[in-house]
PDB file of C-alpha atoms in Angstrom:
ATOM      1  CA  GLN A  43      -1.158  -9.762   2.548  1.00 93.00           C
ATOM      2  CA  VAL A  44      -3.048  -9.601  -0.983  1.00 97.00           C
ATOM      3  CA  GLU A  45      -2.730 -11.403  -4.168  1.00 95.00           C
ATOM      4  CA  ASP A  46      -3.415  -8.510  -6.209  1.00 97.00           C
ATOM      5  CA  VAL A  47      -2.823  -4.326  -4.545  1.00 97.00           C
ATOM      6  CA  GLY A  48      -3.444  -2.514  -7.292  1.00 97.00           C
ATOM      7  CA  ALA A  49      -7.493  -4.425  -7.171  1.00 98.00           C
ATOM      8  CA  VAL A  50      -7.625  -4.096  -3.273  1.00 97.00           C
ATOM      9  CA  MET A  51      -6.758  -0.171  -4.226  1.00 97.00           C
ATOM     10  CA  SER A  52      -9.702   0.209  -6.955  1.00 97.00           C
ATOM     11  CA  GLU A  53     -11.936  -1.504  -4.971  1.00 98.00           C
ATOM     12  CA  TRP A  54     -11.616   0.720  -1.690  1.00 97.00           C
ATOM     13  CA  LYS A  55     -11.764   3.708  -3.970  1.00 96.00           C
ATOM     14  CA  SER A  56     -14.662   2.923  -6.007  1.00 97.00           C
ATOM     15  CA  LYS A  57     -16.195   2.521  -2.544  1.00 96.00           C
ATOM     16  CA  GLY A  58     -14.973   4.819  -0.377  1.00 94.00           C
ATOM     17  CA  TRP A  59     -12.911   3.519   2.155  1.00 93.00           C
ATOM     18  CA  ALA A  60      -9.878   5.448   1.955  1.00 94.00           C
ATOM     19  CA  GLU A  61      -7.298   7.730   0.795  1.00 95.00           C
ATOM     20  CA  PHE A  62      -4.146   6.004  -0.588  1.00 96.00           C
ATOM     21  CA  THR A  63      -0.278   8.118  -0.369  1.00 94.00           C
ATOM     22  CA  THR A  64      -0.060   6.928  -3.252  1.00 94.00           C
ATOM     23  CA  ASP A  65      -2.303   6.441  -6.977  1.00 95.00           C
ATOM     24  CA  GLU A  66      -0.941   3.346  -7.545  1.00 95.00           C
ATOM     25  CA  PRO A  67       0.970   0.390  -6.037  1.00 95.00           C
ATOM     26  CA  ILE A  68       4.753   1.117  -5.365  1.00 91.00           C
ATOM     27  CA  LYS A  69       6.349  -1.850  -6.534  1.00 89.00           C
ATOM     28  CA  ALA A  70       9.898  -3.467  -6.320  1.00 85.00           C
ATOM     29  CA  GLU A  71      11.570  -7.021  -7.326  1.00 85.00           C
ATOM     30  CA  GLY A  72       9.224  -9.353  -5.608  1.00 86.00           C
ATOM     31  CA  LEU A  73       7.064  -6.631  -3.707  1.00 89.00           C
ATOM     32  CA  GLN A  74       3.463  -4.667  -4.118  1.00 92.00           C
ATOM     33  CA  GLN A  75       2.354  -2.469  -1.495  1.00 93.00           C
ATOM     34  CA  CYS A  76       0.614   0.302  -0.768  1.00 94.00           C
ATOM     35  CA  PHE A  77      -0.913   2.615   2.568  1.00 94.00           C
ATOM     36  CA  THR A  78      -4.041   4.586   3.371  1.00 96.00           C
ATOM     37  CA  LYS A  79      -3.934   7.787   4.499  1.00 95.00           C
ATOM     38  CA  PRO A  80      -4.664   8.063   8.365  1.00 94.00           C
ATOM     39  CA  HIS A  81      -8.547   7.811   9.158  1.00 90.00           C
ATOM     40  CA  PRO A  82      -9.592  11.371   9.600  1.00 88.00           C
ATOM     41  CA  LEU A  83     -11.907   9.801  12.840  1.00 90.00           C
ATOM     42  CA  THR A  84      -9.744   7.108  14.204  1.00 92.00           C
ATOM     43  CA  GLY A  85      -6.023   7.580  12.600  1.00 93.00           C
ATOM     44  CA  ILE A  86      -5.924   3.905  11.680  1.00 94.00           C
ATOM     45  CA  ILE A  87      -3.201   3.330   8.798  1.00 94.00           C
ATOM     46  CA  TYR A  88      -3.902  -0.277   6.547  1.00 95.00           C
ATOM     47  CA  GLU A  89      -1.201  -1.636   4.300  1.00 94.00           C
ATOM     48  CA  PHE A  90      -1.656  -3.840   1.519  1.00 96.00           C
ATOM     49  CA  ILE A  91       1.201  -6.351   0.626  1.00 94.00           C
ATOM     50  CA  TYR A  92       1.752  -8.967  -2.071  1.00 94.00           C
ATOM     51  CA  ARG A  93       5.169 -10.469  -1.574  1.00 91.00           C
ATOM     52  CA  THR A  94       7.287 -13.017  -3.583  1.00 85.00           C
ATOM     53  CA  THR A  95      10.394 -12.947  -1.554  1.00 75.00           C
ATOM     54  CA  LYS A  96      11.143 -12.349   2.155  1.00 67.00           C
ATOM     55  CA  GLY A  97      13.002  -9.480   3.600  1.00 60.00           C
ATOM     56  CA  PHE A  98      12.826  -6.140   2.649  1.00 57.00           C
ATOM     57  CA  ASN A  99      13.739  -3.865  -0.819  1.00 57.00           C
ATOM     58  CA  ILE A 100      15.869  -0.838  -0.335  1.00 58.00           C
ATOM     59  CA  ASP A 101      14.436   0.866  -3.253  1.00 61.00           C
ATOM     60  CA  ASN A 102      10.960   0.577  -2.259  1.00 59.00           C
ATOM     61  CA  VAL A 103      11.437   1.563   1.360  1.00 56.00           C
ATOM     62  CA  LYS A 104      12.449   4.661  -0.080  1.00 58.00           C
ATOM     63  CA  ASP A 105       9.546   5.168  -1.878  1.00 56.00           C
ATOM     64  CA  LEU A 106       7.296   4.315   0.959  1.00 57.00           C
ATOM     65  CA  MET A 107       9.214   6.854   2.750  1.00 59.00           C
ATOM     66  CA  LYS A 108       8.711   9.517  -0.072  1.00 64.00           C
ATOM     67  CA  SER A 109       4.920   8.120  -0.445  1.00 60.00           C
ATOM     68  CA  SER A 110       4.314   9.272   3.725  1.00 59.00           C
ATOM     69  CA  ASP A 111       5.128  12.634   3.603  1.00 57.00           C
TER      70      ASP A 111
END
């Protein structure tokens, strides 16, 4: 959980810490999130998310699935 998904993405990109599956956060009502690509050595994937509501948003789930192709 982060306060600003876009800011975290920018920081990690500028420091070379990770590549992301999308260029910008995936946004839906009450939700913003992104995923890093798997780290080449560890395979770890990070998710950064900001929620104003509980639960899932079906449109956001579809966009996430597309981003992980």
